[in-house]
Amino acid sequence: MNTTYKYLPIRFYVIAFVLTWAFWIAAIFTGRSFADSGVSLSLMLAGLLMPSVTALYMVFTSKSTALKKDLRLKFVGLFRVKPLNIVISVLTFAAVIASSILISTLFGQSLDQFSFTDGFSFAGGGALALIAIVLAAALEELGWRGYAEDSIAFYCSWWKESIIFGGVWAVWHLPLFFIPDTYHYNIFHESPLYMINFFISVVPLGFIVTWVYVKNNRSLFASIIFHFFVNFLQEKIAMTNTTKCVETLVLFIAAGIVVATNKDMFFEKRHIGRLLQE
């Protein structure tokens, strides 16, 4: 089995960004809400698909048997998943939200935030919004964990990888702030500070996502479960945007604890150049 494949992170990210942003910028120029326009919705979903399409392109044009097998096992290798780790990660994020709401009361926010919202923060609620959340988790993870994250970690520690990937992942969302009625559009038009907070918050979240991924033996299934849970709670718990700024601080603390309790995982370099070896 060929295990000498070298990942190509620059090629992946250039292709993924160009394709994603091409569709999303086109959606911006329609000037219409994705919930009210089939064209805008199609363009937005097409952009969302591009990291996954790029990952599949990179894998299946690589001529590497090891890389193709690795992607397959990320999907069907349920033996990789550690249920207890998934439960711990889900409870960790739930604790982040609960702590953020409690701390926010010091700034005049209400405990009513512990309730569920009636809908979603973007237009086209109900079944359409739920489908969008499921698709976002599944499609993003195929791209990011299917190739993107490994392509960086192949050359450095998971600590450094988490910093690089968190920053790149945050910037990838940029066009969404200009597509009418997306979550990102709504918070940007409420206050540019909330947009800045979003970009900052993605970095510590990147550490937690990496922790879930690596602790579950680089399982896509585990990553999709966690990503869906994060997206769903962020949408359905009635947190104000002010509280989400508090949440960013709590995320940094949580990420610090995760790193401190998993030092070997984040700082070891044994995996460098060897991700595809059994």
PDB file of C-alpha atoms in Angstrom:
ATOM      1  CA  MET A   1       0.000   0.000   0.000  1.00  0.00           C
ATOM      2  CA  ASN A   2       1.344   3.396  -0.982  1.00  0.00           C
ATOM      3  CA  THR A   3       1.781   5.535   2.147  1.00  0.00           C
ATOM      4  CA  THR A   4       4.134   8.118   0.632  1.00  0.00           C
ATOM      5  CA  TYR A   5       1.433  10.570  -0.427  1.00  0.00           C
ATOM      6  CA  LYS A   6       2.215  14.172   0.485  1.00  0.00           C
ATOM      7  CA  TYR A   7      -0.761  16.429   1.152  1.00  0.00           C
ATOM      8  CA  LEU A   8      -1.183  19.600  -0.906  1.00  0.00           C
ATOM      9  CA  PRO A   9      -2.787  22.163   1.446  1.00  0.00           C
ATOM     10  CA  ILE A  10      -2.183  25.260  -0.678  1.00  0.00           C
ATOM     11  CA  ARG A  11      -3.764  23.647  -3.725  1.00  0.00           C
ATOM     12  CA  PHE A  12      -6.746  22.500  -1.677  1.00  0.00           C
ATOM     13  CA  TYR A  13      -7.447  25.853  -0.041  1.00  0.00           C
ATOM     14  CA  VAL A  14      -7.002  27.877  -3.230  1.00  0.00           C
ATOM     15  CA  ILE A  15      -9.450  25.657  -5.130  1.00  0.00           C
ATOM     16  CA  ALA A  16     -11.957  25.493  -2.251  1.00  0.00           C
ATOM     17  CA  PHE A  17     -11.928  29.253  -1.664  1.00  0.00           C
ATOM     18  CA  VAL A  18     -12.144  30.218  -5.332  1.00  0.00           C
ATOM     19  CA  LEU A  19     -15.051  27.860  -6.013  1.00  0.00           C
ATOM     20  CA  THR A  20     -16.940  28.637  -2.791  1.00  0.00           C
ATOM     21  CA  TRP A  21     -16.567  32.385  -3.077  1.00  0.00           C
ATOM     22  CA  ALA A  22     -17.479  32.360  -6.785  1.00  0.00           C
ATOM     23  CA  PHE A  23     -20.894  30.892  -5.942  1.00  0.00           C
ATOM     24  CA  TRP A  24     -21.413  33.009  -2.838  1.00  0.00           C
ATOM     25  CA  ILE A  25     -20.416  36.261  -4.534  1.00  0.00           C
ATOM     26  CA  ALA A  26     -22.853  35.403  -7.319  1.00  0.00           C
ATOM     27  CA  ALA A  27     -25.524  34.926  -4.625  1.00  0.00           C
ATOM     28  CA  ILE A  28     -24.690  38.362  -3.238  1.00  0.00           C
ATOM     29  CA  PHE A  29     -25.237  39.945  -6.648  1.00  0.00           C
ATOM     30  CA  THR A  30     -28.707  38.452  -6.947  1.00  0.00           C
ATOM     31  CA  GLY A  31     -29.582  40.909  -4.183  1.00  0.00           C
ATOM     32  CA  ARG A  32     -32.240  38.552  -2.861  1.00  0.00           C
ATOM     33  CA  SER A  33     -32.764  36.457   0.259  1.00  0.00           C
ATOM     34  CA  PHE A  34     -31.874  32.806  -0.220  1.00  0.00           C
ATOM     35  CA  ALA A  35     -35.241  31.934   1.378  1.00  0.00           C
ATOM     36  CA  ASP A  36     -37.144  33.888  -1.284  1.00  0.00           C
ATOM     37  CA  SER A  37     -35.044  33.070  -4.314  1.00  0.00           C
ATOM     38  CA  GLY A  38     -34.375  29.611  -5.697  1.00  0.00           C
ATOM     39  CA  VAL A  39     -31.366  30.983  -7.573  1.00  0.00           C
ATOM     40  CA  SER A  40     -29.830  32.517  -4.459  1.00  0.00           C
ATOM     41  CA  LEU A  41     -30.486  29.338  -2.445  1.00  0.00           C
ATOM     42  CA  SER A  42     -28.937  27.163  -5.165  1.00  0.00           C
ATOM     43  CA  LEU A  43     -25.849  29.363  -5.312  1.00  0.00           C
ATOM     44  CA  MET A  44     -25.451  29.340  -1.550  1.00  0.00           C
ATOM     45  CA  LEU A  45     -25.759  25.549  -1.314  1.00  0.00           C
ATOM     46  CA  ALA A  46     -23.366  25.114  -4.238  1.00  0.00           C
ATOM     47  CA  GLY A  47     -20.786  27.212  -2.398  1.00  0.00           C
ATOM     48  CA  LEU A  48     -21.297  25.151   0.725  1.00  0.00           C
ATOM     49  CA  LEU A  49     -20.533  22.021  -1.294  1.00  0.00           C
ATOM     50  CA  MET A  50     -17.226  23.227  -2.681  1.00  0.00           C
ATOM     51  CA  PRO A  51     -14.860  22.208   0.174  1.00  0.00           C
ATOM     52  CA  SER A  52     -16.318  18.689  -0.017  1.00  0.00           C
ATOM     53  CA  VAL A  53     -16.067  18.619  -3.805  1.00  0.00           C
ATOM     54  CA  THR A  54     -12.485  19.835  -3.546  1.00  0.00           C
ATOM     55  CA  ALA A  55     -11.636  17.198  -0.934  1.00  0.00           C
ATOM     56  CA  LEU A  56     -13.056  14.429  -3.124  1.00  0.00           C
ATOM     57  CA  TYR A  57     -11.164  15.809  -6.122  1.00  0.00           C
ATOM     58  CA  MET A  58      -7.907  15.882  -4.167  1.00  0.00           C
ATOM     59  CA  VAL A  59      -8.380  12.337  -2.897  1.00  0.00           C
ATOM     60  CA  PHE A  60      -9.552  10.623  -6.074  1.00  0.00           C
ATOM     61  CA  THR A  61      -7.025  12.296  -8.368  1.00  0.00           C
ATOM     62  CA  SER A  62      -4.154  11.582  -5.970  1.00  0.00           C
ATOM     63  CA  LYS A  63      -3.443   8.042  -7.238  1.00  0.00           C
ATOM     64  CA  SER A  64      -2.843   7.160  -3.589  1.00  0.00           C
ATOM     65  CA  THR A  65      -4.479   3.951  -2.422  1.00  0.00           C
ATOM     66  CA  ALA A  66      -3.707   4.875   1.177  1.00  0.00           C
ATOM     67  CA  LEU A  67      -5.434   8.253   0.924  1.00  0.00           C
ATOM     68  CA  LYS A  68      -8.549   6.735  -0.650  1.00  0.00           C
ATOM     69  CA  LYS A  69      -8.711   4.011   1.988  1.00  0.00           C
ATOM     70  CA  ASP A  70      -8.253   6.585   4.743  1.00  0.00           C
ATOM     71  CA  LEU A  71     -11.249   8.615   3.499  1.00  0.00           C
ATOM     72  CA  ARG A  72     -13.393   5.479   3.278  1.00  0.00           C
ATOM     73  CA  LEU A  73     -12.525   4.447   6.823  1.00  0.00           C
ATOM     74  CA  LYS A  74     -13.379   7.932   8.099  1.00  0.00           C
ATOM     75  CA  PHE A  75     -16.924   7.250   6.915  1.00  0.00           C
ATOM     76  CA  VAL A  76     -17.510   3.562   7.584  1.00  0.00           C
ATOM     77  CA  GLY A  77     -14.889   2.830  10.214  1.00  0.00           C
ATOM     78  CA  LEU A  78     -17.227   3.177  13.180  1.00  0.00           C
ATOM     79  CA  PHE A  79     -14.599   1.389  15.269  1.00  0.00           C
ATOM     80  CA  ARG A  80     -12.780   4.725  15.222  1.00  0.00           C
ATOM     81  CA  VAL A  81     -15.556   6.450  17.142  1.00  0.00           C
ATOM     82  CA  LYS A  82     -15.301   6.641  20.915  1.00  0.00           C
ATOM     83  CA  PRO A  83     -18.848   7.301  22.180  1.00  0.00           C
ATOM     84  CA  LEU A  84     -17.661   8.573  25.555  1.00  0.00           C
ATOM     85  CA  ASN A  85     -15.488  11.191  23.856  1.00  0.00           C
ATOM     86  CA  ILE A  86     -18.447  12.390  21.793  1.00  0.00           C
ATOM     87  CA  VAL A  87     -20.608  12.653  24.926  1.00  0.00           C
ATOM     88  CA  ILE A  88     -17.853  14.576  26.736  1.00  0.00           C
ATOM     89  CA  SER A  89     -17.402  16.967  23.801  1.00  0.00           C
ATOM     90  CA  VAL A  90     -21.150  17.607  23.536  1.00  0.00           C
ATOM     91  CA  LEU A  91     -21.428  18.221  27.285  1.00  0.00           C
ATOM     92  CA  THR A  92     -18.401  20.512  27.098  1.00  0.00           C
ATOM     93  CA  PHE A  93     -20.068  22.707  24.504  1.00  0.00           C
ATOM     94  CA  ALA A  94     -23.344  22.652  26.444  1.00  0.00           C
ATOM     95  CA  ALA A  95     -21.382  23.819  29.499  1.00  0.00           C
ATOM     96  CA  VAL A  96     -19.855  26.634  27.415  1.00  0.00           C
ATOM     97  CA  ILE A  97     -23.333  27.865  26.475  1.00  0.00           C
ATOM     98  CA  ALA A  98     -24.714  27.558  30.017  1.00  0.00           C
ATOM     99  CA  SER A  99     -21.708  29.383  31.507  1.00  0.00           C
ATOM    100  CA  SER A 100     -21.952  32.126  28.886  1.00  0.00           C
ATOM    101  CA  ILE A 101     -25.614  32.767  29.680  1.00  0.00           C
ATOM    102  CA  LEU A 102     -24.981  32.857  33.428  1.00  0.00           C
ATOM    103  CA  ILE A 103     -22.049  35.267  33.031  1.00  0.00           C
ATOM    104  CA  SER A 104     -24.068  37.447  30.666  1.00  0.00           C
ATOM    105  CA  THR A 105     -26.548  38.206  33.436  1.00  0.00           C
ATOM    106  CA  LEU A 106     -23.794  40.349  34.962  1.00  0.00           C
ATOM    107  CA  PHE A 107     -24.161  42.538  31.859  1.00  0.00           C
ATOM    108  CA  GLY A 108     -27.927  42.839  32.064  1.00  0.00           C
ATOM    109  CA  GLN A 109     -28.871  39.832  29.950  1.00  0.00           C
ATOM    110  CA  SER A 110     -31.801  37.611  30.952  1.00  0.00           C
ATOM    111  CA  LEU A 111     -31.945  34.028  32.199  1.00  0.00           C
ATOM    112  CA  ASP A 112     -34.746  33.581  29.654  1.00  0.00           C
ATOM    113  CA  GLN A 113     -31.922  32.743  27.258  1.00  0.00           C
ATOM    114  CA  PHE A 114     -32.073  29.200  28.623  1.00  0.00           C
ATOM    115  CA  SER A 115     -35.246  28.702  26.583  1.00  0.00           C
ATOM    116  CA  PHE A 116     -35.525  27.497  22.985  1.00  0.00           C
ATOM    117  CA  THR A 117     -36.287  29.946  20.198  1.00  0.00           C
ATOM    118  CA  ASP A 118     -39.469  29.551  18.140  1.00  0.00           C
ATOM    119  CA  GLY A 119     -37.563  29.531  14.876  1.00  0.00           C
ATOM    120  CA  PHE A 120     -34.113  30.130  13.494  1.00  0.00           C
ATOM    121  CA  SER A 121     -32.000  33.255  13.137  1.00  0.00           C
ATOM    122  CA  PHE A 122     -32.273  33.251   9.364  1.00  0.00           C
ATOM    123  CA  ALA A 123     -35.151  33.289   6.926  1.00  0.00           C
ATOM    124  CA  GLY A 124     -36.738  30.086   5.700  1.00  0.00           C
ATOM    125  CA  GLY A 125     -37.130  28.566   9.137  1.00  0.00           C
ATOM    126  CA  GLY A 126     -38.669  25.231  10.036  1.00  0.00           C
ATOM    127  CA  ALA A 127     -37.796  22.202   7.931  1.00  0.00           C
ATOM    128  CA  LEU A 128     -35.723  24.250   5.459  1.00  0.00           C
ATOM    129  CA  ALA A 129     -33.560  25.688   8.219  1.00  0.00           C
ATOM    130  CA  LEU A 130     -33.113  22.301   9.892  1.00  0.00           C
ATOM    131  CA  ILE A 131     -32.081  20.735   6.598  1.00  0.00           C
ATOM    132  CA  ALA A 132     -29.604  23.584   6.073  1.00  0.00           C
ATOM    133  CA  ILE A 133     -28.057  22.934   9.489  1.00  0.00           C
ATOM    134  CA  VAL A 134     -27.732  19.197   8.817  1.00  0.00           C
ATOM    135  CA  LEU A 135     -26.239  19.836   5.370  1.00  0.00           C
ATOM    136  CA  ALA A 136     -23.853  22.453   6.726  1.00  0.00           C
ATOM    137  CA  ALA A 137     -22.493  19.997   9.292  1.00  0.00           C
ATOM    138  CA  ALA A 138     -22.197  17.026   6.926  1.00  0.00           C
ATOM    139  CA  LEU A 139     -20.901  18.902   3.886  1.00  0.00           C
ATOM    140  CA  GLU A 140     -18.445  21.082   5.767  1.00  0.00           C
ATOM    141  CA  GLU A 141     -17.004  18.119   7.653  1.00  0.00           C
ATOM    142  CA  LEU A 142     -16.453  16.095   4.481  1.00  0.00           C
ATOM    143  CA  GLY A 143     -14.342  18.940   3.163  1.00  0.00           C
ATOM    144  CA  TRP A 144     -12.582  20.077   6.315  1.00  0.00           C
ATOM    145  CA  ARG A 145     -11.971  16.714   7.951  1.00  0.00           C
ATOM    146  CA  GLY A 146     -11.942  14.754   4.691  1.00  0.00           C
ATOM    147  CA  TYR A 147      -8.781  16.496   3.514  1.00  0.00           C
ATOM    148  CA  ALA A 148      -8.265  20.093   4.663  1.00  0.00           C
ATOM    149  CA  GLU A 149      -7.299  19.640   8.292  1.00  0.00           C
ATOM    150  CA  ASP A 150      -5.065  16.640   7.625  1.00  0.00           C
ATOM    151  CA  SER A 151      -3.313  18.536   4.839  1.00  0.00           C
ATOM    152  CA  ILE A 152      -2.005  21.017   7.420  1.00  0.00           C
ATOM    153  CA  ALA A 153      -1.400  18.522  10.241  1.00  0.00           C
ATOM    154  CA  PHE A 154       0.703  16.395   7.875  1.00  0.00           C
ATOM    155  CA  TYR A 155       3.392  19.079   8.263  1.00  0.00           C
ATOM    156  CA  CYS A 156       3.017  20.289  11.860  1.00  0.00           C
ATOM    157  CA  SER A 157       1.596  19.622  15.325  1.00  0.00           C
ATOM    158  CA  TRP A 158      -2.156  19.621  15.941  1.00  0.00           C
ATOM    159  CA  TRP A 159      -1.610  22.761  18.056  1.00  0.00           C
ATOM    160  CA  LYS A 160      -0.195  24.723  15.135  1.00  0.00           C
ATOM    161  CA  GLU A 161      -2.696  23.138  12.777  1.00  0.00           C
ATOM    162  CA  SER A 162      -5.608  24.284  14.973  1.00  0.00           C
ATOM    163  CA  ILE A 163      -4.407  27.887  14.863  1.00  0.00           C
ATOM    164  CA  ILE A 164      -3.915  27.887  11.092  1.00  0.00           C
ATOM    165  CA  PHE A 165      -7.129  26.037  10.310  1.00  0.00           C
ATOM    166  CA  GLY A 166      -9.210  28.153  12.726  1.00  0.00           C
ATOM    167  CA  GLY A 167      -8.099  31.339  10.989  1.00  0.00           C
ATOM    168  CA  VAL A 168      -8.648  29.980   7.484  1.00  0.00           C
ATOM    169  CA  TRP A 169     -12.034  28.498   8.422  1.00  0.00           C
ATOM    170  CA  ALA A 170     -13.168  31.859   9.810  1.00  0.00           C
ATOM    171  CA  VAL A 171     -12.191  33.777   6.657  1.00  0.00           C
ATOM    172  CA  TRP A 172     -13.928  31.192   4.441  1.00  0.00           C
ATOM    173  CA  HIS A 173     -17.301  32.393   5.836  1.00  0.00           C
ATOM    174  CA  LEU A 174     -16.728  36.019   4.785  1.00  0.00           C
ATOM    175  CA  PRO A 175     -19.136  36.272   1.777  1.00  0.00           C
ATOM    176  CA  LEU A 176     -22.009  34.942   3.902  1.00  0.00           C
ATOM    177  CA  PHE A 177     -22.124  38.280   5.709  1.00  0.00           C
ATOM    178  CA  PHE A 178     -23.392  39.872   2.498  1.00  0.00           C
ATOM    179  CA  ILE A 179     -26.041  37.322   1.439  1.00  0.00           C
ATOM    180  CA  PRO A 180     -29.442  38.624   2.655  1.00  0.00           C
ATOM    181  CA  ASP A 181     -31.060  36.790   5.574  1.00  0.00           C
ATOM    182  CA  THR A 182     -28.222  34.431   6.398  1.00  0.00           C
ATOM    183  CA  TYR A 183     -27.282  34.273  10.070  1.00  0.00           C
ATOM    184  CA  HIS A 184     -24.038  36.073   9.250  1.00  0.00           C
ATOM    185  CA  TYR A 185     -25.843  38.828   7.306  1.00  0.00           C
ATOM    186  CA  ASN A 186     -28.240  39.424  10.196  1.00  0.00           C
ATOM    187  CA  ILE A 187     -25.593  39.776  12.900  1.00  0.00           C
ATOM    188  CA  PHE A 188     -23.443  42.021  10.682  1.00  0.00           C
ATOM    189  CA  HIS A 189     -26.355  44.384  10.094  1.00  0.00           C
ATOM    190  CA  GLU A 190     -27.186  44.431  13.783  1.00  0.00           C
ATOM    191  CA  SER A 191     -23.613  45.465  14.577  1.00  0.00           C
ATOM    192  CA  PRO A 192     -20.228  45.023  12.842  1.00  0.00           C
ATOM    193  CA  LEU A 193     -18.863  44.122  16.285  1.00  0.00           C
ATOM    194  CA  TYR A 194     -20.856  40.899  16.164  1.00  0.00           C
ATOM    195  CA  MET A 195     -19.215  40.080  12.842  1.00  0.00           C
ATOM    196  CA  ILE A 196     -15.786  40.589  14.397  1.00  0.00           C
ATOM    197  CA  ASN A 197     -16.826  38.429  17.331  1.00  0.00           C
ATOM    198  CA  PHE A 198     -17.799  35.632  14.956  1.00  0.00           C
ATOM    199  CA  PHE A 199     -14.353  35.621  13.327  1.00  0.00           C
ATOM    200  CA  ILE A 200     -12.622  35.579  16.704  1.00  0.00           C
ATOM    201  CA  SER A 201     -14.857  32.825  18.107  1.00  0.00           C
ATOM    202  CA  VAL A 202     -14.050  30.413  15.276  1.00  0.00           C
ATOM    203  CA  VAL A 203     -10.390  30.187  16.384  1.00  0.00           C
ATOM    204  CA  PRO A 204     -10.939  28.627  19.856  1.00  0.00           C
ATOM    205  CA  LEU A 205     -13.763  26.541  18.419  1.00  0.00           C
ATOM    206  CA  GLY A 206     -11.218  25.185  15.929  1.00  0.00           C
ATOM    207  CA  PHE A 207      -9.200  23.739  18.811  1.00  0.00           C
ATOM    208  CA  ILE A 208     -12.256  21.987  20.217  1.00  0.00           C
ATOM    209  CA  VAL A 209     -13.260  20.618  16.807  1.00  0.00           C
ATOM    210  CA  THR A 210      -9.716  19.296  16.297  1.00  0.00           C
ATOM    211  CA  TRP A 211      -9.867  17.649  19.724  1.00  0.00           C
ATOM    212  CA  VAL A 212     -13.104  15.864  18.814  1.00  0.00           C
ATOM    213  CA  TYR A 213     -11.698  14.785  15.444  1.00  0.00           C
ATOM    214  CA  VAL A 214      -8.354  13.446  16.651  1.00  0.00           C
ATOM    215  CA  LYS A 215      -9.674  11.869  19.860  1.00  0.00           C
ATOM    216  CA  ASN A 216     -12.103   9.880  17.723  1.00  0.00           C
ATOM    217  CA  ASN A 217      -9.287   8.594  15.513  1.00  0.00           C
ATOM    218  CA  ARG A 218     -10.003  11.146  12.777  1.00  0.00           C
ATOM    219  CA  SER A 219     -13.609  10.030  12.357  1.00  0.00           C
ATOM    220  CA  LEU A 220     -15.867  12.040  10.035  1.00  0.00           C
ATOM    221  CA  PHE A 221     -18.920  10.554  11.721  1.00  0.00           C
ATOM    222  CA  ALA A 222     -17.894  11.919  15.124  1.00  0.00           C
ATOM    223  CA  SER A 223     -17.061  15.326  13.662  1.00  0.00           C
ATOM    224  CA  ILE A 224     -20.435  15.582  11.902  1.00  0.00           C
ATOM    225  CA  ILE A 225     -22.297  14.764  15.138  1.00  0.00           C
ATOM    226  CA  PHE A 226     -20.417  17.445  17.066  1.00  0.00           C
ATOM    227  CA  HIS A 227     -20.704  20.042  14.286  1.00  0.00           C
ATOM    228  CA  PHE A 228     -24.454  19.485  14.031  1.00  0.00           C
ATOM    229  CA  PHE A 229     -24.843  19.805  17.799  1.00  0.00           C
ATOM    230  CA  VAL A 230     -22.894  23.086  17.816  1.00  0.00           C
ATOM    231  CA  ASN A 231     -24.900  24.541  14.918  1.00  0.00           C
ATOM    232  CA  PHE A 232     -28.227  23.432  16.373  1.00  0.00           C
ATOM    233  CA  LEU A 233     -27.614  24.835  19.862  1.00  0.00           C
ATOM    234  CA  GLN A 234     -26.238  28.078  18.472  1.00  0.00           C
ATOM    235  CA  GLU A 235     -29.494  28.459  16.557  1.00  0.00           C
ATOM    236  CA  LYS A 236     -32.091  27.130  19.025  1.00  0.00           C
ATOM    237  CA  ILE A 237     -30.858  28.389  22.399  1.00  0.00           C
ATOM    238  CA  ALA A 238     -32.193  31.921  22.833  1.00  0.00           C
ATOM    239  CA  MET A 239     -28.800  33.554  23.334  1.00  0.00           C
ATOM    240  CA  THR A 240     -28.473  37.222  22.503  1.00  0.00           C
ATOM    241  CA  ASN A 241     -25.610  38.438  20.345  1.00  0.00           C
ATOM    242  CA  THR A 242     -24.205  40.154  23.429  1.00  0.00           C
ATOM    243  CA  THR A 243     -24.076  36.782  25.160  1.00  0.00           C
ATOM    244  CA  LYS A 244     -22.348  35.281  22.138  1.00  0.00           C
ATOM    245  CA  CYS A 245     -19.548  37.777  22.731  1.00  0.00           C
ATOM    246  CA  VAL A 246     -19.279  36.402  26.260  1.00  0.00           C
ATOM    247  CA  GLU A 247     -19.367  32.932  24.768  1.00  0.00           C
ATOM    248  CA  THR A 248     -16.229  33.705  22.776  1.00  0.00           C
ATOM    249  CA  LEU A 249     -14.330  34.368  25.990  1.00  0.00           C
ATOM    250  CA  VAL A 250     -15.671  31.160  27.517  1.00  0.00           C
ATOM    251  CA  LEU A 251     -14.642  29.266  24.371  1.00  0.00           C
ATOM    252  CA  PHE A 252     -11.070  30.480  24.811  1.00  0.00           C
ATOM    253  CA  ILE A 253     -11.119  29.178  28.393  1.00  0.00           C
ATOM    254  CA  ALA A 254     -12.626  25.855  27.298  1.00  0.00           C
ATOM    255  CA  ALA A 255     -10.077  25.522  24.490  1.00  0.00           C
ATOM    256  CA  GLY A 256      -7.295  26.249  26.979  1.00  0.00           C
ATOM    257  CA  ILE A 257      -8.558  23.499  29.279  1.00  0.00           C
ATOM    258  CA  VAL A 258      -8.853  21.069  26.355  1.00  0.00           C
ATOM    259  CA  VAL A 259      -5.276  21.785  25.278  1.00  0.00           C
ATOM    260  CA  ALA A 260      -3.928  21.595  28.848  1.00  0.00           C
ATOM    261  CA  THR A 261      -5.558  18.214  29.437  1.00  0.00           C
ATOM    262  CA  ASN A 262      -4.502  16.853  26.028  1.00  0.00           C
ATOM    263  CA  LYS A 263      -0.946  18.141  25.741  1.00  0.00           C
ATOM    264  CA  ASP A 264       0.434  15.035  24.109  1.00  0.00           C
ATOM    265  CA  MET A 265      -2.241  15.078  21.428  1.00  0.00           C
ATOM    266  CA  PHE A 266      -1.757  18.748  20.564  1.00  0.00           C
ATOM    267  CA  PHE A 267       2.027  18.978  20.780  1.00  0.00           C
ATOM    268  CA  GLU A 268       3.327  15.553  19.709  1.00  0.00           C
ATOM    269  CA  LYS A 269       4.937  15.378  16.289  1.00  0.00           C
ATOM    270  CA  ARG A 270       4.939  11.619  15.795  1.00  0.00           C
ATOM    271  CA  HIS A 271       2.141  11.872  13.253  1.00  0.00           C
ATOM    272  CA  ILE A 272       3.929  14.361  11.004  1.00  0.00           C
ATOM    273  CA  GLY A 273       4.414  12.802   7.596  1.00  0.00           C
ATOM    274  CA  ARG A 274       2.756   9.596   8.809  1.00  0.00           C
ATOM    275  CA  LEU A 275      -0.994  10.234   8.915  1.00  0.00           C
ATOM    276  CA  LEU A 276      -1.702   7.526   6.364  1.00  0.00           C
ATOM    277  CA  GLN A 277       0.367   4.816   7.991  1.00  0.00           C
ATOM    278  CA  GLU A 278      -1.578   2.118   9.806  1.00  0.00           C
TER     279      GLU A 278
END
